[in-house]
XYZ file of C-alpha atoms in Angstrom:
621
model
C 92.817 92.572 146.131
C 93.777 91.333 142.698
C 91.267 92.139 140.202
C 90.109 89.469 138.329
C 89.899 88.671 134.181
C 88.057 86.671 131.796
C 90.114 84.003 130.812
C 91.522 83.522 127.403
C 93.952 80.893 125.887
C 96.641 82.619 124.830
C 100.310 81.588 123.795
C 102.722 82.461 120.962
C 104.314 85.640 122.405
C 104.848 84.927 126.071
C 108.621 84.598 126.360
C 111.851 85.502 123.875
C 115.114 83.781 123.875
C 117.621 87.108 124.123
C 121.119 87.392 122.092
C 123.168 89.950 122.842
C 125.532 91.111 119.879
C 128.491 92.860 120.788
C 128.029 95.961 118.667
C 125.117 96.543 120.765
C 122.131 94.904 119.090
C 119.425 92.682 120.216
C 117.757 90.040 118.782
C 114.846 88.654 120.117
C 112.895 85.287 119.103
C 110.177 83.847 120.356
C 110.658 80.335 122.339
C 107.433 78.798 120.319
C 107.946 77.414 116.670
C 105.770 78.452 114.063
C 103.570 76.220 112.908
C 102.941 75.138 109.288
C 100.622 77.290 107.376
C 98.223 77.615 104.778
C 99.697 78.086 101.073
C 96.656 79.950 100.176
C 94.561 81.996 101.559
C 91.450 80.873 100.190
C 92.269 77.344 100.890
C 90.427 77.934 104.424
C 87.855 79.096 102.562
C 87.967 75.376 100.566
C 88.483 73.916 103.695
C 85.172 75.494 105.668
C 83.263 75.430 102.564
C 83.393 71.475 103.293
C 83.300 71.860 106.480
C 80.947 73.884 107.814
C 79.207 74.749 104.312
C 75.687 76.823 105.999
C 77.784 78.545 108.401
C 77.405 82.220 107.946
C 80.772 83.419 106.948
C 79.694 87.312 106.295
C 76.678 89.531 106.634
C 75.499 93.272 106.123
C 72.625 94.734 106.621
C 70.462 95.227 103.522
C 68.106 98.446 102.680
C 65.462 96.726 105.197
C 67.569 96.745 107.781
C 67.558 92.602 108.021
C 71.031 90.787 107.753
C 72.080 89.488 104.417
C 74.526 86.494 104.937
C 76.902 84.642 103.056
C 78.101 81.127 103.661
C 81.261 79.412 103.476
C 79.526 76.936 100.299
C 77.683 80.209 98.599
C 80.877 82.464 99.319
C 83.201 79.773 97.706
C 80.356 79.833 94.729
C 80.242 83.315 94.114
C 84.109 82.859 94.450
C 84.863 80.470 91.092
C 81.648 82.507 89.404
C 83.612 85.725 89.485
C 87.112 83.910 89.114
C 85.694 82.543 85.755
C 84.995 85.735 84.755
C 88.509 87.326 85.841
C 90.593 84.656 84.613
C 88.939 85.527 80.770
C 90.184 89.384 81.385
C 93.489 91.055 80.565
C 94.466 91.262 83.927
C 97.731 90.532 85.712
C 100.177 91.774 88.695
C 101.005 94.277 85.811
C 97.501 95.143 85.733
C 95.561 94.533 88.820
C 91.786 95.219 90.537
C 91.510 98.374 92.084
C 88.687 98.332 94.239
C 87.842 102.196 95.247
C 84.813 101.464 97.560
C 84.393 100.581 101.600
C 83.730 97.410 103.133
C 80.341 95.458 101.345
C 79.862 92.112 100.068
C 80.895 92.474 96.741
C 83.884 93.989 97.992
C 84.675 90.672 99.693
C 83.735 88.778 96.770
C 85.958 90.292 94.598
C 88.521 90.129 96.881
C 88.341 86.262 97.121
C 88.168 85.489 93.793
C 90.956 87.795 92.510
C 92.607 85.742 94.952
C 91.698 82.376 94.003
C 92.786 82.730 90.126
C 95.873 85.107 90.967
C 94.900 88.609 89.996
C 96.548 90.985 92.676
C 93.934 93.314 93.991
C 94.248 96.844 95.781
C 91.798 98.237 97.921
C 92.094 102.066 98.148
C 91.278 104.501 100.602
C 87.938 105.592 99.349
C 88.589 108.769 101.154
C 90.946 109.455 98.341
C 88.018 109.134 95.882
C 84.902 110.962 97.946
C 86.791 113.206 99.828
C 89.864 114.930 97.922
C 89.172 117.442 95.973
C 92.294 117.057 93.780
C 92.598 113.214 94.095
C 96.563 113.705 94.053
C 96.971 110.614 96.356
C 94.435 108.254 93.706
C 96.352 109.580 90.705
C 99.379 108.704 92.461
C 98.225 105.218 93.620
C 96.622 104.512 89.650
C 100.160 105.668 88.139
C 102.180 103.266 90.219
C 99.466 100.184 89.684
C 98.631 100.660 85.987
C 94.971 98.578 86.432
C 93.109 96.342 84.350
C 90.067 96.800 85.944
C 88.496 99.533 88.843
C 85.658 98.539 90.990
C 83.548 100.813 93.119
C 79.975 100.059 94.668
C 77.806 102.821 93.866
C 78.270 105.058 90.415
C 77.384 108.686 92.053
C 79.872 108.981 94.847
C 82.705 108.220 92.578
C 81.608 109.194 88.912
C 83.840 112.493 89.890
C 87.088 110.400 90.712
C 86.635 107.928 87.706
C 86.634 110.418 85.449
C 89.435 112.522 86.528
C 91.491 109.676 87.374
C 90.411 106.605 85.115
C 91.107 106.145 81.663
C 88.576 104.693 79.108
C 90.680 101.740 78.353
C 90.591 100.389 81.796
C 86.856 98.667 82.628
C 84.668 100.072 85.483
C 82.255 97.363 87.348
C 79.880 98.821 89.264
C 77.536 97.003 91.938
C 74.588 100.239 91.504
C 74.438 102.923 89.813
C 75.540 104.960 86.256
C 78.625 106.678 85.465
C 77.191 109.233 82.754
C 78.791 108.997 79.507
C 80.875 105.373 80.508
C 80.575 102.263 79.858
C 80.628 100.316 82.718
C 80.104 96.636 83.479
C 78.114 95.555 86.729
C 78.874 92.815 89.078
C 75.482 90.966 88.751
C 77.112 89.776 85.243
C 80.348 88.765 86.965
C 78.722 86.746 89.513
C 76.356 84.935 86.702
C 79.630 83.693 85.127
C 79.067 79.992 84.920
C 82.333 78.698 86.717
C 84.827 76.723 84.564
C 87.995 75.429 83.503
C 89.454 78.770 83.191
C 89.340 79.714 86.993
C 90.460 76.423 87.945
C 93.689 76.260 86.244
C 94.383 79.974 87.058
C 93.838 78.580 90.552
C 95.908 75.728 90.542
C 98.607 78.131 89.135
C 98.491 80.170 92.745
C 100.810 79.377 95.487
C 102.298 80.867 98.837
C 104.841 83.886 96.596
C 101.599 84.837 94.510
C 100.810 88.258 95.141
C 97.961 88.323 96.235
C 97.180 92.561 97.114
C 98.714 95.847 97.092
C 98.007 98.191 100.728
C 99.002 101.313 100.337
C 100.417 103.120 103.146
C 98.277 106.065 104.379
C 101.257 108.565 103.226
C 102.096 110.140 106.773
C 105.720 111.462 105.566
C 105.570 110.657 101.951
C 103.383 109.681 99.486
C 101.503 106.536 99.565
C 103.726 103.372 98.719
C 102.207 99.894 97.318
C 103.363 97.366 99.712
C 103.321 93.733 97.990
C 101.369 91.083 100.325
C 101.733 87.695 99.188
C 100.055 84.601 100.182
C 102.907 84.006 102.579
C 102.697 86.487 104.130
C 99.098 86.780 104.836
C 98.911 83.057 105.640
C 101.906 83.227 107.697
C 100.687 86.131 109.470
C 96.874 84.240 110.466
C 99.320 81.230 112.032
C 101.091 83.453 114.153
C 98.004 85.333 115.040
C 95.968 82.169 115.776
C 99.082 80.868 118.058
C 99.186 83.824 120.048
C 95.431 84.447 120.483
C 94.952 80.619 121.034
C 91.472 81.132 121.546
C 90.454 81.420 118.305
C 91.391 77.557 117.737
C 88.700 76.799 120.280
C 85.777 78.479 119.183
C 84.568 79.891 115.632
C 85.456 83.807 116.494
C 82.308 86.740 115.893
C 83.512 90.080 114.508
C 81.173 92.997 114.423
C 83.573 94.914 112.514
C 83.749 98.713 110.257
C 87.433 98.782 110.290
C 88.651 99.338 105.957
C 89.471 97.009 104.552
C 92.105 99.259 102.947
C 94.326 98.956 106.062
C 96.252 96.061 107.149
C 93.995 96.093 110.318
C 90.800 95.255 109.124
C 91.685 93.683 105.565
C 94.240 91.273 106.650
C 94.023 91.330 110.194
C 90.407 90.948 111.168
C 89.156 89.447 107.843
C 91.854 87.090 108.121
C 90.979 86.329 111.318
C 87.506 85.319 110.434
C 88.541 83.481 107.195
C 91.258 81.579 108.725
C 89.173 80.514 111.752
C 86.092 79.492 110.399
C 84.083 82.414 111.995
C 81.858 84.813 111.228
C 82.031 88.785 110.170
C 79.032 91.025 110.289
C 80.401 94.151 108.547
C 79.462 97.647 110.626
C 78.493 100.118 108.579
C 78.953 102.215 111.742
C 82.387 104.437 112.598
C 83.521 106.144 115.403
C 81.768 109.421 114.258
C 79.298 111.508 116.375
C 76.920 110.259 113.062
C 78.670 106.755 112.469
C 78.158 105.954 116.485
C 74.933 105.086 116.345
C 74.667 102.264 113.696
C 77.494 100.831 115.792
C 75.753 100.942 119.449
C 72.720 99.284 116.986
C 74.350 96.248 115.683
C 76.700 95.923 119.257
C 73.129 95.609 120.978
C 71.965 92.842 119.102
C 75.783 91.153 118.249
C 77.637 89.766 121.026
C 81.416 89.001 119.748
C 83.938 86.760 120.786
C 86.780 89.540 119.816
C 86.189 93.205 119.653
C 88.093 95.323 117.498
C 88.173 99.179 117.411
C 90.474 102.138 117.604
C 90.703 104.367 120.589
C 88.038 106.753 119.585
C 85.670 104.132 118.647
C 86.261 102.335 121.942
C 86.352 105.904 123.906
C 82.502 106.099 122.624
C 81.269 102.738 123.073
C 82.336 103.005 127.219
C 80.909 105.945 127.288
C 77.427 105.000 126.193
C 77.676 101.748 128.059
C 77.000 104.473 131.210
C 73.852 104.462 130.455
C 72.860 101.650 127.832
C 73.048 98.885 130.273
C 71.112 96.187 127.786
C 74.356 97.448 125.455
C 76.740 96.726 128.215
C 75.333 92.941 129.532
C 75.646 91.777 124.992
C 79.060 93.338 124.843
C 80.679 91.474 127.768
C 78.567 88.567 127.281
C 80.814 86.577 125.527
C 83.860 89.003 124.740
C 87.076 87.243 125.233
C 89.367 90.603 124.281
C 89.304 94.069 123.076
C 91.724 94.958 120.848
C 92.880 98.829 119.295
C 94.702 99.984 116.773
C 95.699 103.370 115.074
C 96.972 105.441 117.971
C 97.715 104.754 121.786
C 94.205 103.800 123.959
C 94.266 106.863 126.559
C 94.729 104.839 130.357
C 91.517 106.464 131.330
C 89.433 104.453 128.555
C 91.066 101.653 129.274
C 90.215 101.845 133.312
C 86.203 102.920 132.025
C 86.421 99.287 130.152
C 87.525 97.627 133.543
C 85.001 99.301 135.511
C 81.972 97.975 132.873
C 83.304 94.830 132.492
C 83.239 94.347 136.133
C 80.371 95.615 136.709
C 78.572 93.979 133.731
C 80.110 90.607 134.512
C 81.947 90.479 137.859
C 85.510 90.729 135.486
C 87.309 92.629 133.458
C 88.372 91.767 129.821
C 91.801 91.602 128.813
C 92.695 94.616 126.478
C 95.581 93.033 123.857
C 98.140 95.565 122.360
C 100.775 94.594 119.935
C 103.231 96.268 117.104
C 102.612 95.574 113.531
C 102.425 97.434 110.291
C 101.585 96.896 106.825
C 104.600 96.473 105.614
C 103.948 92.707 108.439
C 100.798 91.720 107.422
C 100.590 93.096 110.391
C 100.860 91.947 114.017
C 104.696 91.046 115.011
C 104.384 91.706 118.434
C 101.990 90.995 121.158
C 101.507 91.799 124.452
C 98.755 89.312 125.871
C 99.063 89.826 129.629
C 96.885 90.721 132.241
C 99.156 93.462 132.993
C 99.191 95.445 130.010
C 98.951 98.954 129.783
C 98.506 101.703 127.073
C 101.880 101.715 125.044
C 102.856 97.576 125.491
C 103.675 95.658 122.643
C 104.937 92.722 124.423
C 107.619 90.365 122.835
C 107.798 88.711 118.962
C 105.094 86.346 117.135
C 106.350 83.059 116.367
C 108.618 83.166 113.436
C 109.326 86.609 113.658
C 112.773 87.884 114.636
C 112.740 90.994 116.532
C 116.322 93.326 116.149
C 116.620 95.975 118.714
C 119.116 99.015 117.170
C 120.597 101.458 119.503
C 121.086 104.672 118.856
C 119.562 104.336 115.261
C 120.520 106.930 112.877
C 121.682 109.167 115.592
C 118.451 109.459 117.365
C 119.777 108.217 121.095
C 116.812 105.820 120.635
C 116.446 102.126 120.277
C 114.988 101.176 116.750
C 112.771 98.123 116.691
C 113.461 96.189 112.750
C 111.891 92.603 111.940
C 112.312 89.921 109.566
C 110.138 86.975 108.823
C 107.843 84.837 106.582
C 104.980 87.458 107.199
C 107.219 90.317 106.215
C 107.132 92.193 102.591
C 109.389 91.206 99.624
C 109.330 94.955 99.178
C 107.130 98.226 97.461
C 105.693 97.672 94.247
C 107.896 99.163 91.477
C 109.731 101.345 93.794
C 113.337 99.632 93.855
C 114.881 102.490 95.694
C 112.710 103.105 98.676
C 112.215 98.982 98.807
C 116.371 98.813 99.407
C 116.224 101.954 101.863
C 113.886 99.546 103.953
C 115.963 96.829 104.846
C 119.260 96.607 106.666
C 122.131 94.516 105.419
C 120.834 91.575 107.362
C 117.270 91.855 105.560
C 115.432 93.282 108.852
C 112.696 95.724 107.741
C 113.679 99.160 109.335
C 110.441 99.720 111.125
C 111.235 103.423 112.120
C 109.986 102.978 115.204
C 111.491 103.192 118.745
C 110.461 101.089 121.665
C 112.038 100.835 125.571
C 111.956 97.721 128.164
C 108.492 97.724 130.056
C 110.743 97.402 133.365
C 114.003 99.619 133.168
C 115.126 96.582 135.521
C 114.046 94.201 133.168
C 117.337 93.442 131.232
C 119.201 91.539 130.376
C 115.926 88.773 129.768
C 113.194 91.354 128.574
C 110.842 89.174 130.406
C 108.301 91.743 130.256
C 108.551 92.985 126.843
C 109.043 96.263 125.123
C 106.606 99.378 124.953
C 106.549 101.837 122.139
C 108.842 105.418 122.097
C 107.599 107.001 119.121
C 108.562 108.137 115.758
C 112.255 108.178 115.353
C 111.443 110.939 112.554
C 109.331 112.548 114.425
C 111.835 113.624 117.327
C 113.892 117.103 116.643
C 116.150 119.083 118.851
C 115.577 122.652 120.775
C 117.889 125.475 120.334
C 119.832 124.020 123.190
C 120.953 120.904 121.545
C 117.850 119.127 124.037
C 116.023 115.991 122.477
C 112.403 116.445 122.375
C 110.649 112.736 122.155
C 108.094 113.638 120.188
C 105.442 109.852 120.485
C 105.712 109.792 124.371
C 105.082 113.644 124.820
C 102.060 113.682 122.227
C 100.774 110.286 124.444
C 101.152 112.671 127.390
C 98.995 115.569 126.174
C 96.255 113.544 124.149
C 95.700 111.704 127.812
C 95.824 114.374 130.073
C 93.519 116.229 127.212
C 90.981 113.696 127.203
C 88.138 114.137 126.315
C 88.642 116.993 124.168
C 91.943 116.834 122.662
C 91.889 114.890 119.352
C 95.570 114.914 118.544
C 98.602 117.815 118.750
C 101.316 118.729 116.991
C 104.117 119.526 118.598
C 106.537 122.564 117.713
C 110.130 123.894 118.244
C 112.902 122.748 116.001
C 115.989 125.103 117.002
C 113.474 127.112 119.092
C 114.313 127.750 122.802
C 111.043 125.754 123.965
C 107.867 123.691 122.660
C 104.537 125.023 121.262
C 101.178 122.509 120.891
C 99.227 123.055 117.586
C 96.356 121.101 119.106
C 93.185 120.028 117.002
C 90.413 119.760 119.406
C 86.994 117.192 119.209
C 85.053 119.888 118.709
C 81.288 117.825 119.237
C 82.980 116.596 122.457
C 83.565 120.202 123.607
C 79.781 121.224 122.817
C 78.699 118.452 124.624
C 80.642 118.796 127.314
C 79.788 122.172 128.334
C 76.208 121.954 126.629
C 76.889 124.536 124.168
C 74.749 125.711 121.550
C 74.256 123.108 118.062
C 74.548 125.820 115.867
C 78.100 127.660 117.249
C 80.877 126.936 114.664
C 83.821 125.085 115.612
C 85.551 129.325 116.350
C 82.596 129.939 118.936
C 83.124 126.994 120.675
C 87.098 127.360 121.142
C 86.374 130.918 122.683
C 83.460 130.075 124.935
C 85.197 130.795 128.344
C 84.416 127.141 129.813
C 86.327 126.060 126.253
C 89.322 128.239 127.303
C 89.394 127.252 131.097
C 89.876 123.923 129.790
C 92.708 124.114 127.691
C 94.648 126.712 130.230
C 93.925 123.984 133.232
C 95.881 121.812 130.365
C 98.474 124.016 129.863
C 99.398 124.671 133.941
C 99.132 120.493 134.235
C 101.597 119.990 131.745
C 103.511 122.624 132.960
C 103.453 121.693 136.314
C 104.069 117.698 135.318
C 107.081 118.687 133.172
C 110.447 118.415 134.138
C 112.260 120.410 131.615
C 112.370 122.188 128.438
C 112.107 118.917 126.375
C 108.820 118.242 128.357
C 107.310 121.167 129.318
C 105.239 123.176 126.805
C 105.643 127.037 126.906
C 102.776 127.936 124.549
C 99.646 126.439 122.472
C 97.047 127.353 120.187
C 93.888 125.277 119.841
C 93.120 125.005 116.053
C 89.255 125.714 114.610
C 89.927 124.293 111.340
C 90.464 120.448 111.309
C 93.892 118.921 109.310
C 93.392 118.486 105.497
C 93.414 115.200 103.847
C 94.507 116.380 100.517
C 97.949 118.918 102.210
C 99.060 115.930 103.674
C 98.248 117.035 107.211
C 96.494 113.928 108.167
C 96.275 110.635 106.779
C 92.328 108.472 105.431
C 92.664 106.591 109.170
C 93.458 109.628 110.821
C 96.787 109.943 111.706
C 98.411 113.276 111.770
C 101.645 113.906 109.612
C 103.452 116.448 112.015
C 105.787 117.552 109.599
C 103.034 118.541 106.997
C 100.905 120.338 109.308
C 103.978 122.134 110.902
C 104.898 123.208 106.787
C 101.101 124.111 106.100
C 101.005 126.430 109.330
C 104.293 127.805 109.744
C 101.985 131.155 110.594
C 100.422 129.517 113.439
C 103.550 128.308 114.370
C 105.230 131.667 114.479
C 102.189 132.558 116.649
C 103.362 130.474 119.440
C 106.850 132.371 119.768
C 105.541 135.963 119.104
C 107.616 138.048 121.612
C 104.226 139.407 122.004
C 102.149 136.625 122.489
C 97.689 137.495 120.760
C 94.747 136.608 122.804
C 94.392 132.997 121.474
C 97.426 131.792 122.472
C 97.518 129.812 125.615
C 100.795 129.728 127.574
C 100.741 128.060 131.338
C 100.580 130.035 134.629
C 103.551 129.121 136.246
């Protein structure tokens, strides 16, 4: 019997005209026009502002634990307050905001009204900031933006960054707090700033080629590069967004969101959503932490979304305490019209938990949408909006987006998805050379990324999309000349892992066979097997339950493989967690292979030791 979904409106995406080139290339096109778009983004903020003026745009819990809200008419206030008092500063795209703090109001605030007079903002990682210890990625970001002005919530957490990183002619606003020995300015005075003529001719000034931020990108292979956004393409982006997830035309949408707003995902993505929609964000001060998990499950219980946003590990959680929170369960799916993830691949066996609450909860599941963007898109290019859709979809191109499928890019025997389009960047700020390395001669941004048909049968009409294959730089050769696939192997162990692997490396360039550097959930482990709270993450790996675990892993994968470039021969499961400031793993938590493969070339040559120690784990075959 056919199970049965909650439906959504959806369009956009659904079906791609196909032209075949005869050097091999594909280029695909969706069959729906793109509609016309706002110039600005803060002109839907104009537009609800008359609109809908009381409607709650934003909220966040204050210190009481009550929600402080923001409406469209006080958020386009606080808006031409603070743009009066930016538009009077030195600042420029020569000399931007840098805003070093997570998701708040102010944050927001600042946001919008850099916006509205033309001052391009950048929102950094504030894991560069709080949890580097030689801040080599903010020095990096600073030296390549030259800023007027740096913004960060609270003095205390970043007094340590400012200083090491800041220098005294650029001017520090603060929301709380001291910085010791620095002048600093605070944002109460920047939203008393009687708005004037100042702000509005700056405003009047912006248009859709404005630039309107800087994202950085999280610095996987290299260091972090500034991608431009401009109005276009963040406008052009919410169109094709809003045409594909139709829904969101028929109702205001409700996000309960944490995701940073340094990331494409929940800065442009999901604010944009909101913004361009009308709706309504309540900013989660929650993550998907063992700590962070429970202010989540809080505000989830008492706000029911339209659209729910997370990444696998935050969804992973949120199923899992729906076992037993059933009052959690019945406001999630009350009104939920899709999940959505981001980040990494959603594991099939989280995705099947969802089904099972959702029918259970309220006699249907909820589609789960998947989709291919990046920030160098604004993001989302691809969608996959089906009922059908599994773990690794990304469907077929937004409207306005042109899709080009390369075969056999660079060498790699893979097919290399590139796209071009209105929502895609003009290029990396001051960085000429990697900005032409980007594009192909045709202007298609070289994504790096390899993707397959859904149905091997599917071709020559791709009626049922494409699904993703991995880094192309990721993939290396064995000692026998053998491809390994690097993304759909590392998909393969994370699943059949679950719930305890966290991510894996995978080793053997010019070796005879692969070897897993896995990094392990460690809090998942010691609850699994009720361990005791005070074992370090060492104990834990060499509890024998811990081990059984991990060598019933190794004989699956054996056992499931059907060769050398599929089979792992050896792994060691890793106490100490990836480091943010080698490289090894990126603020969102993505793991750079190649870094953590330099870093522990020791562990590596652990795995193919003639004579194998006691911690390695190699499959009884």
């Amino acid at each position: 019997m056919a199970a049965r979904y909650r439906q959504s409106r959806v369009g956009g995406c659904l079906q791609a005209s196909v032209e075949r080139r005869p050097d091999g290339t594909t280029i695909l096109r969706s069959t729906e026009a793109l509609q016309p778009f706002a110039a600005r983004l803060t002109d839907r903020l104009e537009h609800f502002a008359a609109e809908v003026p009381e409607r709650t745009l934003v909220a966040r819990r204050g210190a009481d634990g009550a929600w402080v809200r923001i409406s469209y008419a006080q958020m386009l206030d606080r808006v031409r307050r603070v743009g009066q008092a930016l538009a009077g500063r030195p600042l420029s795209p020569e000399r931007p905001i840098v805003i070093l703090s997570d998701n708040d109001l102010e944050h927001l605030t600042l946001a919008l009204a850099a916006m509205w007079v033309g001052v391009p903002y950048a929102p950094i990682s504030p894991a560069y900031s709080t949890v580097s210890q030689d801040h080599a990625k903010l020095k990096h970001i600073l030296a390549t933006l030259t800023p007027g002005l740096v913004f960060a919530a609270h003095g205390a957490p970043f007094a340590r960054a400012i200083q090491a990183c800041v220098g005294d002619e650029v001017e520090v606003v603060l929301a709380e707090g001291e910085l010791p020995g620095r002048a600093h300015t605070r944002f109460t005075d920047l939203l008393a700033t009687e708005p004037g003529a100042a702000q509005e001719a700056a405003h009047a000034r912006v248009g859709p080629d404005t630039i309107a931020k800087f994202l950085f990108t999280s610095g996987s292979t290299k260091a972090p590069k500034g991608v431009v956004n401009t109005q276009r393409m963040i406008c052009a982006s919410q169109q094709q967004i809003r045409q594909c997830v139709a829904f969101l035309a028929d109702e205001p949408p409700v996000l309960i969101d944490w995701l940073p707003w340094n990331h494409t995902f929940g800065g442009n993505h999901n604010v944009g959503i909101v913004l361009y929609n009308g709706g309504t964000l309540y900013i989660d001060d929650g993550k998907p932490t063992p700590k962070g998990m429970a202010e989540t499950l809080r505000n989830l219980r008492e706000i029911a979304p339209t659209i729910y946003f997370n990444v696998p590990k935050g969804l992973e959680e949120i199923a899992r305490a729906m076992d037993h929170d059933h009052a959690l369960r019945e406001r999630l799916f009350s009104r939920v019209r899709c999940f959505m993830f981001a980040g990494a691949g959603l594991s099939q066996a989280v995705w099947d938990h969802l089904d099972r609450h959702g029918e259970e909860a309220a006699g249907e599941r909820i589609p789960i949408f998947t989709g291919l963007g990046m920030t160098e898109t604004a993001p989302s290019c691809t969608f996959a909006l089906g009922t059908d859709v599994q773990s690794g979809d990304i469907g077929l191109p937004v409207p306005g987006v042109e899709v080009k499928l390369v075969p056999n890019a660079e060498g790699s025997g893979k097919t290399e998805i590139r796209f071009r389009g209105p929502n895609v960047m003009p290029g990396y700020w001051r960085n000429p050379e990697q900005t032409a390395a980007a594009f192909d001669e045709e202007g298609f941004y070289r994504t790096g990324d390899a993707v397959v048909a859904k149905d091997p049968a599917d071709p020559p009409d791709l009626a049922r999309g494409l699904r993703f294959d991995g880094r192309i730089a990721e993939d290396f050769k064995l000692a026998t000349g053998t491809f390994v696939s690097v993304g759909p192997l590392r998909a393969r162990v994370i699943l059949a892992g679950d719930p305890l692997v966290q991510d894996v490396v995978v080793a053997g360039i010019n070796r005879d066979d692969i070897g897993l550097l896995i990094f392990p959930r460690v809090e998942d482990a010691r609850r699994k097997f009720g361990l005791p709270a005070d074992w370090s993450a060492a104990q834990l790996l060499a509890a024998p339950a811990v081990r059984d675990f991990f060598q019933a892993l190794m004989d699956r994968l054996w056992a499931e493989g059907t060769g050398s470039a599929t089979r792992p021969a050896s792994a060691l499961v890793l106490a100490e967690p990836p480091h943010i400031d080698r490289g090894e793993v990126t603020d969102k938590g993505s793991i750079n292979q190649r870094a953590v493969l330099a870093h522990r070339a020791a562990e590596v040559e652990r795995l193919y030791a003639d004579a194998k120690d006691a911690e390695v784990i190699v499959p009884r075959r």
